[in-house]
Amino acid sequence: MSHKALYREWRPSSFSEVVEQEHITKTLKRAVITGRIAHAYLFSGTRGTGKTTLAKIFARAVNCLHPNEGDPCNKCDICTKASEEVLVDIAEIDAASNNSVDNIRRICDEVNYMPALAKYKVYIIDEVHMLSTSAFNALLKTLEEPPAHVIFILCTTEPDKLPATVLSRCQRFDFHRITTKGISNRLRKIADAEKQQVTDEALDMISRISFGALRDAISLLDQCISSTDDTIDVTDVLNCAGLIDDMSNALVVQALVDNDVTGILNSVNEVIAEGKSPAGFLSGLLGYLRNILICMNVKEPDRFIEADGNAVSEMKRLSELMEPEEVIWYIKELSENEAVLKRASRPKTYLEIMLLGLLVKNTEKVQPKVQVKDKPVKKEVQKPEAVKPAVNETVKPVKTETKSDQNISWSKYIQDRFDKGSKDAFELLQSAIEISGNQAVVTVANDFLKSSLERNGVAVLEEIRGFSKDITNVRFVVAGTDKVAGSPEQQITEIGKKHNIPVEII
Ligand SMILES: [Zn+2]
């Protein structure tokens, strides 16, 4: 028996099964219920976010004999034939391989005939931006005066490449990247139904490295399932994903962009656990930043970058989130420390401090007391005119809300304490602490913060404790701890014992 790919097997068959994208499913359902169907739709968004899936559901819904509140019944003759892909009235065309004017002319001739069985003839054109200019012109003629029984659904990952004349004829929907939480939940459902044991951490890892593409995430889970009979854990995921250097570098750069301390610590841990040396990792990261810089400055970066297509697209995506000055600054800061890292007695800790130091320096820019080198200010990235604001939201994978909420309320809490007169270690508390779930990470990356910790270690722990009793793990990342007098560590450990908080000093 041949194995049916999990993502095909688990492709949603109704609007309500689709993960997220509610802004689209709601409107399409409404269109089916009211019968106000447009003749051309544009589905745009990054790969694996459900464009083709929704196009297929919509094609069935408009033709279904017994639609249920806008959803297709998936039982009637039309739905069944459509699902088996034998309904001649629904056609899916891959524009990447059928991009000539003749291909499109054939479709434009066909649309003049009435549908064979269904109410509407639906043409789903995937990767529509691949059409040639003359093919677009031929299509435009039909889009200008479409017969009443025809619906075009144009899907694309690159809407900017479509002629404005075509864009203006379409009702447009921008698909968002799916949140890691949305992906994890879906994967959990699939794994349970497939009776496959898999740890939560493994699912989180799959979600993170899929960058919002649910289809990629399900395919990776599929691969993991075929590779082991046991419970799938993080190591299995890393092995299956061939967590190549580019992927881990991408995660680190994304964490730098997001000011995500936990993200950086996780990535470093994973890379070191994989057996890579900190120095090797740093030199790889420098090469990766160089590639991002190339993406910013060269039209066809693929010629200068040795990496596969997906990796290059990821670099391009990251390059849009930063300014060249910022990348150069990262490269400079990291290169200056490369030699020191090679001689460091605890290279992993030093690597973490270097990376976290980049974040702290960024935050400290608002603290006039601290002398740091200026980091270039990130400017708003210029977006092409034709792009609607909604498209911007698709650029970054959405992070889980709870985490940023926690940090926002932490920030408010500290400001409030400061206003009430508690001024001890204010800089440290305000800029060096990241809270995620039950963990607080205190990053002490320069002498100023170090001496503050020396004086106020106890106060820091008590503030964290006062903020939330749910924080059961406090982690201190301290640069060159041996240079600090032993007292703060002892004090911290003491107070940790007293309040029953496990404290880890690295
Ligand atoms: Zn039906």
Short mmCIF file of C-alpha atoms and ligand atoms in Angstrom, two decimals:
data_model
loop_
_atom_site.label_atom_id
_atom_site.label_comp_id
_atom_site.label_asym_id
_atom_site.label_seq_id
_atom_site.Cartn_x
_atom_site.Cartn_y
_atom_site.Cartn_z
CA MET A 1 0.00 0.00 0.00
CA SER A 2 1.45 3.32 -0.97
CA HIS A 3 1.79 5.90 1.78
CA LYS A 4 -0.43 8.92 1.30
CA ALA A 5 1.37 12.09 2.37
CA LEU A 6 0.06 13.28 5.73
CA TYR A 7 -0.48 16.82 4.53
CA ARG A 8 -2.77 15.52 1.76
CA GLU A 9 -4.61 13.23 4.13
CA TRP A 10 -5.07 16.09 6.60
CA ARG A 11 -5.90 18.75 4.07
CA PRO A 12 -8.98 20.54 5.50
CA SER A 13 -12.16 19.82 3.56
CA SER A 14 -14.28 22.65 4.96
CA PHE A 15 -13.74 26.28 5.96
CA SER A 16 -14.14 25.48 9.65
CA GLU A 17 -11.24 23.00 9.56
CA VAL A 18 -8.80 25.57 8.18
CA VAL A 19 -6.15 26.65 10.71
CA GLU A 20 -6.34 30.42 11.31
CA GLN A 21 -6.90 32.73 8.26
CA GLU A 22 -10.33 33.54 9.77
CA HIS A 23 -10.31 36.92 8.01
CA ILE A 24 -10.53 34.99 4.74
CA THR A 25 -12.73 32.01 5.58
CA LYS A 26 -15.40 34.28 7.08
CA THR A 27 -15.66 36.42 3.94
CA LEU A 28 -15.69 33.44 1.57
CA LYS A 29 -18.39 31.63 3.58
CA ARG A 30 -20.45 34.80 3.56
CA ALA A 31 -20.07 35.00 -0.24
CA VAL A 32 -21.38 31.43 -0.62
CA ILE A 33 -24.33 32.08 1.72
CA THR A 34 -25.38 35.33 0.04
CA GLY A 35 -24.52 34.12 -3.47
CA ARG A 36 -22.48 37.27 -4.09
CA ILE A 37 -19.61 35.61 -5.88
CA ALA A 38 -16.85 37.63 -7.57
CA HIS A 39 -15.43 36.42 -10.86
CA ALA A 40 -11.79 36.76 -9.93
CA TYR A 41 -10.04 36.25 -6.62
CA LEU A 42 -6.39 36.73 -5.75
CA PHE A 43 -5.00 34.58 -2.92
CA SER A 44 -1.57 35.87 -1.98
CA GLY A 45 0.79 34.77 0.79
CA THR A 46 3.90 32.74 1.56
CA ARG A 47 4.12 29.03 0.79
CA GLY A 48 2.24 26.50 2.88
CA THR A 49 -0.30 28.94 4.33
CA GLY A 50 -3.38 27.33 2.75
CA LYS A 51 -4.00 29.20 -0.52
CA THR A 52 -4.65 26.15 -2.71
CA THR A 53 -6.52 24.37 0.07
CA LEU A 54 -8.92 27.29 0.49
CA ALA A 55 -9.29 27.66 -3.28
CA LYS A 56 -10.39 24.01 -3.50
CA ILE A 57 -12.84 24.35 -0.61
CA PHE A 58 -14.31 27.50 -2.14
CA ALA A 59 -14.61 25.83 -5.57
CA ARG A 60 -16.63 23.01 -3.97
CA ALA A 61 -18.68 25.34 -1.77
CA VAL A 62 -19.94 27.49 -4.67
CA ASN A 63 -20.94 24.36 -6.58
CA CYS A 64 -22.17 22.14 -3.73
CA LEU A 65 -25.76 20.91 -4.05
CA HIS A 66 -26.40 21.10 -0.29
CA PRO A 67 -24.06 23.70 1.20
CA ASN A 68 -24.16 24.00 4.97
CA GLU A 69 -23.82 27.60 6.20
CA GLY A 70 -21.33 28.35 3.45
CA ASP A 71 -19.34 25.12 3.86
CA PRO A 72 -19.43 22.40 1.19
CA CYS A 73 -21.35 19.27 2.29
CA ASN A 74 -18.57 16.98 0.96
CA LYS A 75 -21.20 14.29 0.35
CA CYS A 76 -23.14 15.31 -2.76
CA ASP A 77 -22.23 14.18 -6.26
CA ILE A 78 -20.43 17.45 -7.06
CA CYS A 79 -18.40 17.50 -3.82
CA THR A 80 -17.42 13.85 -4.17
CA LYS A 81 -16.30 14.23 -7.78
CA ALA A 82 -14.42 17.42 -6.93
CA SER A 83 -12.61 15.73 -4.03
CA GLU A 84 -11.62 12.86 -6.31
CA GLU A 85 -10.41 15.50 -8.79
CA VAL A 86 -12.59 14.12 -11.59
CA LEU A 87 -14.98 17.07 -11.89
CA VAL A 88 -14.18 18.68 -15.25
CA ASP A 89 -15.64 22.01 -14.16
CA ILE A 90 -12.94 22.61 -11.56
CA ALA A 91 -9.47 22.94 -13.07
CA GLU A 92 -6.20 23.49 -11.26
CA ILE A 93 -3.43 24.90 -13.44
CA ASP A 94 0.19 25.28 -12.40
CA ALA A 95 1.35 28.48 -14.06
CA ALA A 96 4.98 27.58 -13.44
CA SER A 97 4.78 24.84 -16.08
CA ASN A 98 1.90 26.25 -18.20
CA ASN A 99 2.97 29.84 -18.55
CA SER A 100 2.66 30.39 -22.29
CA VAL A 101 0.09 32.53 -24.04
CA ASP A 102 -1.27 29.39 -25.77
CA ASN A 103 -2.05 27.74 -22.42
CA ILE A 104 -4.03 30.76 -21.32
CA ARG A 105 -5.76 31.21 -24.71
CA ARG A 106 -7.02 27.64 -24.43
CA ILE A 107 -8.60 28.47 -21.07
CA CYS A 108 -10.07 31.70 -22.40
CA ASP A 109 -11.72 29.78 -25.27
CA GLU A 110 -13.02 27.16 -22.88
CA VAL A 111 -14.73 29.63 -20.55
CA ASN A 112 -17.29 30.44 -23.24
CA TYR A 113 -18.85 26.98 -22.86
CA MET A 114 -21.28 26.29 -20.05
CA PRO A 115 -20.13 24.06 -17.16
CA ALA A 116 -20.72 20.33 -17.71
CA LEU A 117 -22.21 19.43 -14.31
CA ALA A 118 -21.64 22.22 -11.84
CA LYS A 119 -23.02 25.73 -11.54
CA TYR A 120 -19.64 27.43 -11.99
CA LYS A 121 -16.50 26.62 -13.91
CA VAL A 122 -13.66 27.32 -11.49
CA TYR A 123 -10.07 27.86 -12.64
CA ILE A 124 -7.46 27.73 -9.89
CA ILE A 125 -4.19 29.11 -11.26
CA ASP A 126 -1.25 28.37 -8.93
CA GLU A 127 1.90 30.51 -8.97
CA VAL A 128 0.12 32.91 -11.33
CA HIS A 129 3.05 35.39 -11.23
CA MET A 130 4.95 32.93 -13.47
CA LEU A 131 2.75 33.73 -16.50
CA SER A 132 4.43 35.47 -19.42
CA THR A 133 3.44 39.04 -20.26
CA SER A 134 1.46 37.96 -23.31
CA ALA A 135 -0.27 35.28 -21.24
CA PHE A 136 -1.27 37.95 -18.72
CA ASN A 137 -2.65 40.10 -21.53
CA ALA A 138 -4.73 37.20 -22.82
CA LEU A 139 -6.01 36.50 -19.31
CA LEU A 140 -6.82 40.16 -18.77
CA LYS A 141 -9.25 40.18 -21.70
CA THR A 142 -11.26 37.40 -20.07
CA LEU A 143 -11.05 39.03 -16.63
CA GLU A 144 -12.46 42.24 -18.12
CA GLU A 145 -15.63 40.54 -19.35
CA PRO A 146 -15.95 37.21 -17.62
CA PRO A 147 -18.97 35.01 -18.43
CA ALA A 148 -21.34 34.76 -15.45
CA HIS A 149 -20.59 31.07 -14.89
CA VAL A 150 -16.81 31.44 -14.50
CA ILE A 151 -14.66 32.02 -11.40
CA PHE A 152 -10.89 32.52 -11.48
CA ILE A 153 -8.85 31.97 -8.32
CA LEU A 154 -5.32 33.24 -8.83
CA CYS A 155 -2.81 32.06 -6.22
CA THR A 156 0.61 33.61 -5.79
CA THR A 157 3.53 33.95 -3.41
CA GLU A 158 4.65 37.10 -5.21
CA PRO A 159 1.73 39.48 -5.83
CA ASP A 160 4.14 42.33 -6.66
CA LYS A 161 4.95 40.59 -9.94
CA LEU A 162 1.35 40.80 -11.16
CA PRO A 163 0.37 43.60 -13.57
CA ALA A 164 -1.71 46.29 -11.86
CA THR A 165 -4.41 45.75 -14.50
CA VAL A 166 -4.85 42.15 -13.33
CA LEU A 167 -4.67 43.06 -9.63
CA SER A 168 -7.42 45.64 -10.03
CA ARG A 169 -9.81 43.01 -11.45
CA CYS A 170 -9.46 40.69 -8.46
CA GLN A 171 -10.91 40.55 -4.99
CA ARG A 172 -7.73 40.15 -2.99
CA PHE A 173 -7.03 38.07 0.12
CA ASP A 174 -3.68 38.18 1.91
CA PHE A 175 -2.83 34.95 3.74
CA HIS A 176 -0.91 35.29 7.01
CA ARG A 177 1.88 33.02 8.14
CA ILE A 178 0.37 30.60 10.62
CA THR A 179 1.36 31.12 14.27
CA THR A 180 3.63 28.56 15.91
CA LYS A 181 0.82 27.88 18.37
CA GLY A 182 -1.63 27.23 15.53
CA ILE A 183 0.84 24.86 13.88
CA SER A 184 1.66 23.03 17.14
CA ASN A 185 -2.02 22.48 17.91
CA ARG A 186 -2.70 21.09 14.46
CA LEU A 187 0.36 18.79 14.63
CA ARG A 188 -0.76 17.52 18.05
CA LYS A 189 -4.18 16.66 16.63
CA ILE A 190 -2.62 14.79 13.70
CA ALA A 191 -0.08 12.94 15.85
CA ASP A 192 -2.78 11.82 18.30
CA ALA A 193 -5.05 10.63 15.50
CA GLU A 194 -2.14 8.74 13.94
CA LYS A 195 -1.41 7.24 17.40
CA GLN A 196 2.13 8.60 17.23
CA GLN A 197 3.89 9.53 20.48
CA VAL A 198 5.67 12.86 20.17
CA THR A 199 6.89 15.28 22.83
CA ASP A 200 5.54 18.85 23.05
CA GLU A 201 9.09 20.15 22.64
CA ALA A 202 9.46 18.25 19.37
CA LEU A 203 6.22 19.75 18.04
CA ASP A 204 7.33 23.22 19.10
CA MET A 205 10.61 22.71 17.28
CA ILE A 206 8.82 21.62 14.10
CA SER A 207 6.57 24.68 14.34
CA ARG A 208 9.49 27.04 14.85
CA ILE A 209 11.56 25.81 11.94
CA SER A 210 8.58 25.79 9.58
CA PHE A 211 8.35 29.60 9.73
CA GLY A 212 4.57 29.74 9.50
CA ALA A 213 4.19 27.20 6.69
CA LEU A 214 1.79 24.53 7.97
CA ARG A 215 2.32 22.26 4.97
CA ASP A 216 6.09 22.15 5.60
CA ALA A 217 5.43 21.42 9.27
CA ILE A 218 3.12 18.48 8.51
CA SER A 219 5.59 17.09 5.95
CA LEU A 220 8.37 17.24 8.54
CA LEU A 221 6.18 15.44 11.10
CA ASP A 222 5.46 12.83 8.42
CA GLN A 223 9.19 12.36 7.84
CA CYS A 224 9.83 12.00 11.59
CA ILE A 225 7.08 9.37 11.89
CA SER A 226 8.60 7.26 9.12
CA SER A 227 12.06 7.52 10.63
CA THR A 228 11.33 6.14 14.10
CA ASP A 229 9.11 3.64 15.90
CA ASP A 230 9.62 5.37 19.23
CA THR A 231 8.43 8.63 20.71
CA ILE A 232 9.57 11.50 18.53
CA ASP A 233 11.74 13.98 20.43
CA VAL A 234 13.63 17.14 19.56
CA THR A 235 16.70 15.23 18.41
CA ASP A 236 14.61 13.25 15.91
CA VAL A 237 13.22 16.49 14.55
CA LEU A 238 16.67 18.03 14.19
CA ASN A 239 17.95 14.92 12.45
CA CYS A 240 15.01 14.71 10.06
CA ALA A 241 15.09 18.40 9.27
CA GLY A 242 18.82 17.97 8.65
CA LEU A 243 18.87 21.09 10.80
CA ILE A 244 21.43 22.46 8.54
CA ASP A 245 23.52 25.41 9.58
CA ASP A 246 21.45 27.83 7.53
CA MET A 247 18.35 26.94 9.50
CA SER A 248 19.94 27.51 12.90
CA ASN A 249 21.58 30.71 11.70
CA ALA A 250 18.19 31.90 10.46
CA LEU A 251 16.70 31.25 13.90
CA VAL A 252 19.47 33.24 15.60
CA VAL A 253 19.08 36.19 13.22
CA GLN A 254 15.29 36.11 13.67
CA ALA A 255 15.84 36.13 17.46
CA LEU A 256 18.16 39.15 17.10
CA VAL A 257 15.49 40.94 15.07
CA ASP A 258 12.83 40.06 17.66
CA ASN A 259 15.04 40.87 20.69
CA ASP A 260 14.25 37.33 21.79
CA VAL A 261 16.65 36.22 24.55
CA THR A 262 15.10 32.78 24.98
CA GLY A 263 15.26 32.21 21.23
CA ILE A 264 19.00 32.89 21.21
CA LEU A 265 19.72 30.65 24.20
CA ASN A 266 17.64 27.83 22.69
CA SER A 267 19.40 28.08 19.33
CA VAL A 268 22.86 28.05 20.88
CA ASN A 269 21.93 25.04 23.02
CA GLU A 270 20.63 23.13 20.02
CA VAL A 271 23.67 23.85 17.89
CA ILE A 272 26.11 22.85 20.63
CA ALA A 273 24.05 19.73 21.40
CA GLU A 274 24.42 18.85 17.72
CA GLY A 275 28.15 18.71 18.31
CA LYS A 276 29.20 21.95 16.69
CA SER A 277 31.94 24.03 18.31
CA PRO A 278 31.03 27.58 19.41
CA ALA A 279 33.80 28.98 17.19
CA GLY A 280 32.53 27.00 14.20
CA PHE A 281 29.02 28.23 14.88
CA LEU A 282 30.16 31.86 15.07
CA SER A 283 32.06 31.68 11.81
CA GLY A 284 28.97 30.14 10.16
CA LEU A 285 26.79 32.91 11.56
CA LEU A 286 29.17 35.57 10.21
CA GLY A 287 28.96 33.95 6.78
CA TYR A 288 25.18 33.93 7.05
CA LEU A 289 25.06 37.64 7.93
CA ARG A 290 27.31 38.31 4.94
CA ASN A 291 24.75 36.50 2.76
CA ILE A 292 21.93 38.63 4.16
CA LEU A 293 23.96 41.70 3.28
CA ILE A 294 24.33 40.38 -0.28
CA CYS A 295 20.56 39.87 -0.50
CA MET A 296 20.13 43.54 0.41
CA ASN A 297 22.47 44.82 -2.25
CA VAL A 298 22.39 42.41 -5.19
CA LYS A 299 19.49 41.77 -7.55
CA GLU A 300 20.18 38.08 -8.10
CA PRO A 301 21.89 37.04 -4.85
CA ASP A 302 21.63 33.32 -5.72
CA ARG A 303 24.70 33.72 -7.92
CA PHE A 304 26.86 34.70 -4.96
CA ILE A 305 25.39 32.48 -2.27
CA GLU A 306 26.01 28.78 -1.89
CA ALA A 307 22.76 27.53 -0.42
CA ASP A 308 19.57 25.88 -1.60
CA GLY A 309 16.61 27.90 -2.84
CA ASN A 310 14.63 27.74 0.41
CA ALA A 311 17.60 28.92 2.42
CA VAL A 312 18.13 31.85 0.05
CA SER A 313 14.43 32.83 0.26
CA GLU A 314 14.76 32.78 4.03
CA MET A 315 17.81 35.07 3.83
CA LYS A 316 15.87 37.41 1.56
CA ARG A 317 12.98 37.45 4.02
CA LEU A 318 15.31 38.31 6.92
CA SER A 319 17.08 40.94 4.81
CA GLU A 320 13.77 42.81 4.56
CA LEU A 321 13.51 43.02 8.35
CA MET A 322 16.83 44.82 8.82
CA GLU A 323 18.83 47.75 7.54
CA PRO A 324 22.28 47.22 5.94
CA GLU A 325 23.92 49.37 8.68
CA GLU A 326 22.44 47.07 11.30
CA VAL A 327 23.81 43.92 9.65
CA ILE A 328 27.24 45.53 9.25
CA TRP A 329 27.13 46.45 12.93
CA TYR A 330 26.38 42.83 13.90
CA ILE A 331 29.21 41.56 11.70
CA LYS A 332 31.64 44.09 13.18
CA GLU A 333 30.71 43.36 16.80
CA LEU A 334 30.90 39.60 16.31
CA SER A 335 34.15 39.65 14.29
CA GLU A 336 35.87 41.71 16.98
CA ASN A 337 35.12 38.96 19.49
CA GLU A 338 35.89 35.99 17.26
CA ALA A 339 39.52 35.68 18.35
CA VAL A 340 38.62 36.04 22.05
CA LEU A 341 36.02 33.29 21.71
CA LYS A 342 38.65 30.87 20.42
CA ARG A 343 40.73 31.43 23.57
CA ALA A 344 37.83 31.54 26.03
CA SER A 345 37.85 28.96 28.81
CA ARG A 346 34.08 28.52 28.54
CA PRO A 347 33.43 29.19 24.87
CA LYS A 348 29.71 28.32 24.93
CA THR A 349 29.00 30.81 27.71
CA TYR A 350 31.09 33.41 25.94
CA LEU A 351 29.17 32.84 22.71
CA GLU A 352 25.85 33.30 24.52
CA ILE A 353 27.08 36.48 26.15
CA MET A 354 28.30 37.87 22.83
CA LEU A 355 24.93 37.29 21.19
CA LEU A 356 22.89 38.48 24.16
CA GLY A 357 25.23 41.46 24.42
CA LEU A 358 24.00 42.57 21.00
CA LEU A 359 20.45 42.67 22.37
CA VAL A 360 21.39 44.41 25.60
CA LYS A 361 23.33 47.10 23.74
CA ASN A 362 20.28 47.61 21.61
CA THR A 363 18.06 48.09 24.68
CA GLU A 364 20.62 50.22 26.47
CA LYS A 365 20.47 52.85 23.77
CA VAL A 366 17.67 54.39 25.80
CA GLN A 367 19.78 54.40 28.99
CA PRO A 368 21.93 57.54 28.82
CA LYS A 369 24.05 56.48 31.82
CA VAL A 370 25.61 53.55 30.05
CA GLN A 371 28.46 54.09 27.62
CA VAL A 372 27.99 51.87 24.60
CA LYS A 373 28.80 52.08 20.95
CA ASP A 374 25.86 53.33 18.96
CA LYS A 375 23.79 50.79 17.20
CA PRO A 376 22.25 52.08 13.98
CA VAL A 377 18.57 52.83 14.29
CA LYS A 378 16.30 50.46 12.41
CA LYS A 379 14.32 52.31 9.79
CA GLU A 380 10.92 51.34 8.50
CA VAL A 381 11.44 49.13 5.45
CA GLN A 382 10.10 50.72 2.28
CA LYS A 383 7.22 48.71 0.89
CA PRO A 384 6.25 48.75 -2.77
CA GLU A 385 3.28 51.02 -3.53
CA ALA A 386 1.00 48.27 -4.77
CA VAL A 387 1.17 46.27 -1.56
CA LYS A 388 -1.69 46.68 0.87
CA PRO A 389 -0.81 47.17 4.54
CA ALA A 390 -2.18 43.73 5.37
CA VAL A 391 0.74 42.17 3.49
CA ASN A 392 3.18 43.51 6.06
CA GLU A 393 1.65 41.26 8.67
CA THR A 394 2.66 38.22 6.69
CA VAL A 395 6.34 39.03 6.83
CA LYS A 396 7.11 37.93 10.37
CA PRO A 397 5.92 34.73 11.95
CA VAL A 398 3.66 35.73 14.80
CA LYS A 399 5.06 34.95 18.22
CA THR A 400 2.97 33.55 21.02
CA GLU A 401 1.08 36.37 22.70
CA THR A 402 1.63 35.28 26.30
CA LYS A 403 5.35 35.85 26.16
CA SER A 404 5.33 39.44 24.98
CA ASP A 405 2.39 40.16 27.28
CA GLN A 406 4.45 38.88 30.19
CA ASN A 407 7.36 41.12 29.28
CA ILE A 408 5.12 44.12 28.78
CA SER A 409 3.55 43.66 32.20
CA TRP A 410 7.01 43.09 33.70
CA SER A 411 8.14 46.37 32.22
CA LYS A 412 5.07 48.13 33.63
CA TYR A 413 5.59 46.49 37.01
CA ILE A 414 9.17 47.72 37.22
CA GLN A 415 8.25 51.23 36.08
CA ASP A 416 5.56 51.28 38.73
CA ARG A 417 8.03 50.15 41.44
CA PHE A 418 10.46 52.82 40.26
CA ASP A 419 7.78 55.51 40.44
CA LYS A 420 7.04 54.39 43.99
CA GLY A 421 10.67 54.94 44.96
CA SER A 422 12.39 51.58 44.52
CA LYS A 423 15.46 52.69 42.57
CA ASP A 424 17.85 49.80 43.19
CA ALA A 425 19.12 48.09 40.05
CA PHE A 426 16.58 49.88 37.89
CA GLU A 427 18.69 49.59 34.70
CA LEU A 428 19.29 45.93 35.30
CA LEU A 429 15.64 45.21 35.99
CA GLN A 430 14.42 47.30 33.09
CA SER A 431 16.77 46.16 30.34
CA ALA A 432 18.31 42.80 31.14
CA ILE A 433 15.37 40.60 32.09
CA GLU A 434 13.32 38.48 29.74
CA ILE A 435 10.40 36.47 31.08
CA SER A 436 9.04 33.48 29.28
CA GLY A 437 6.54 31.16 30.95
CA ASN A 438 7.91 30.19 34.34
CA GLN A 439 11.46 31.24 33.49
CA ALA A 440 13.23 34.57 33.92
CA VAL A 441 16.56 35.10 32.19
CA VAL A 442 18.80 37.85 33.54
CA THR A 443 21.49 38.78 31.06
CA VAL A 444 24.47 40.58 32.54
CA ALA A 445 26.60 41.37 29.55
CA ASN A 446 28.74 44.35 30.51
CA ASP A 447 30.63 45.77 33.48
CA PHE A 448 27.98 48.31 34.32
CA LEU A 449 25.24 45.70 34.69
CA LYS A 450 27.68 43.34 36.38
CA SER A 451 28.49 45.78 39.15
CA SER A 452 24.80 46.55 39.49
CA LEU A 453 24.12 42.85 39.98
CA GLU A 454 26.94 42.68 42.51
CA ARG A 455 25.26 45.35 44.60
CA ASN A 456 21.65 44.37 44.00
CA GLY A 457 21.52 40.64 43.32
CA VAL A 458 19.12 40.07 46.20
CA ALA A 459 16.84 42.94 45.21
CA VAL A 460 16.66 41.60 41.66
CA LEU A 461 15.50 38.19 42.79
CA GLU A 462 12.97 39.69 45.16
CA GLU A 463 11.54 41.89 42.41
CA ILE A 464 11.12 38.86 40.15
CA ARG A 465 9.50 36.98 43.00
CA GLY A 466 7.27 39.96 43.77
CA PHE A 467 6.20 40.21 40.14
CA SER A 468 5.00 36.63 39.90
CA LYS A 469 5.10 33.60 42.15
CA ASP A 470 4.76 31.42 39.06
CA ILE A 471 8.36 32.06 38.05
CA THR A 472 10.11 28.99 39.36
CA ASN A 473 13.33 29.20 37.40
CA VAL A 474 15.68 32.18 37.32
CA ARG A 475 18.64 31.96 35.03
CA PHE A 476 21.61 34.32 35.23
CA VAL A 477 23.80 34.73 32.21
CA VAL A 478 26.81 36.53 33.62
CA ALA A 479 29.88 37.59 31.65
CA GLY A 480 33.19 36.47 33.19
CA THR A 481 31.60 35.56 36.52
CA ASP A 482 34.98 34.75 38.05
CA LYS A 483 35.96 38.43 37.94
CA VAL A 484 33.03 39.36 40.16
CA ALA A 485 33.42 38.94 43.90
CA GLY A 486 31.77 35.71 44.93
CA SER A 487 29.14 37.42 47.03
CA PRO A 488 26.29 38.08 44.57
CA GLU A 489 26.19 34.50 43.43
CA GLN A 490 26.15 33.28 47.01
CA GLN A 491 23.48 35.79 47.89
CA ILE A 492 21.40 34.81 44.89
CA THR A 493 21.72 31.13 45.69
CA GLU A 494 20.81 31.83 49.31
CA ILE A 495 17.72 33.82 48.52
CA GLY A 496 16.76 31.26 45.90
CA LYS A 497 16.81 28.59 48.61
CA LYS A 498 14.82 30.76 50.98
CA HIS A 499 12.08 31.40 48.43
CA ASN A 500 12.26 27.94 46.96
CA ILE A 501 13.34 29.17 43.51
CA PRO A 502 15.80 26.94 41.68
CA VAL A 503 18.54 29.30 40.51
CA GLU A 504 20.90 28.38 37.73
CA ILE A 505 24.05 30.42 37.23
CA ILE A 506 25.96 29.81 34.03
ZN ZN B 1 -21.79 19.09 -1.65
#
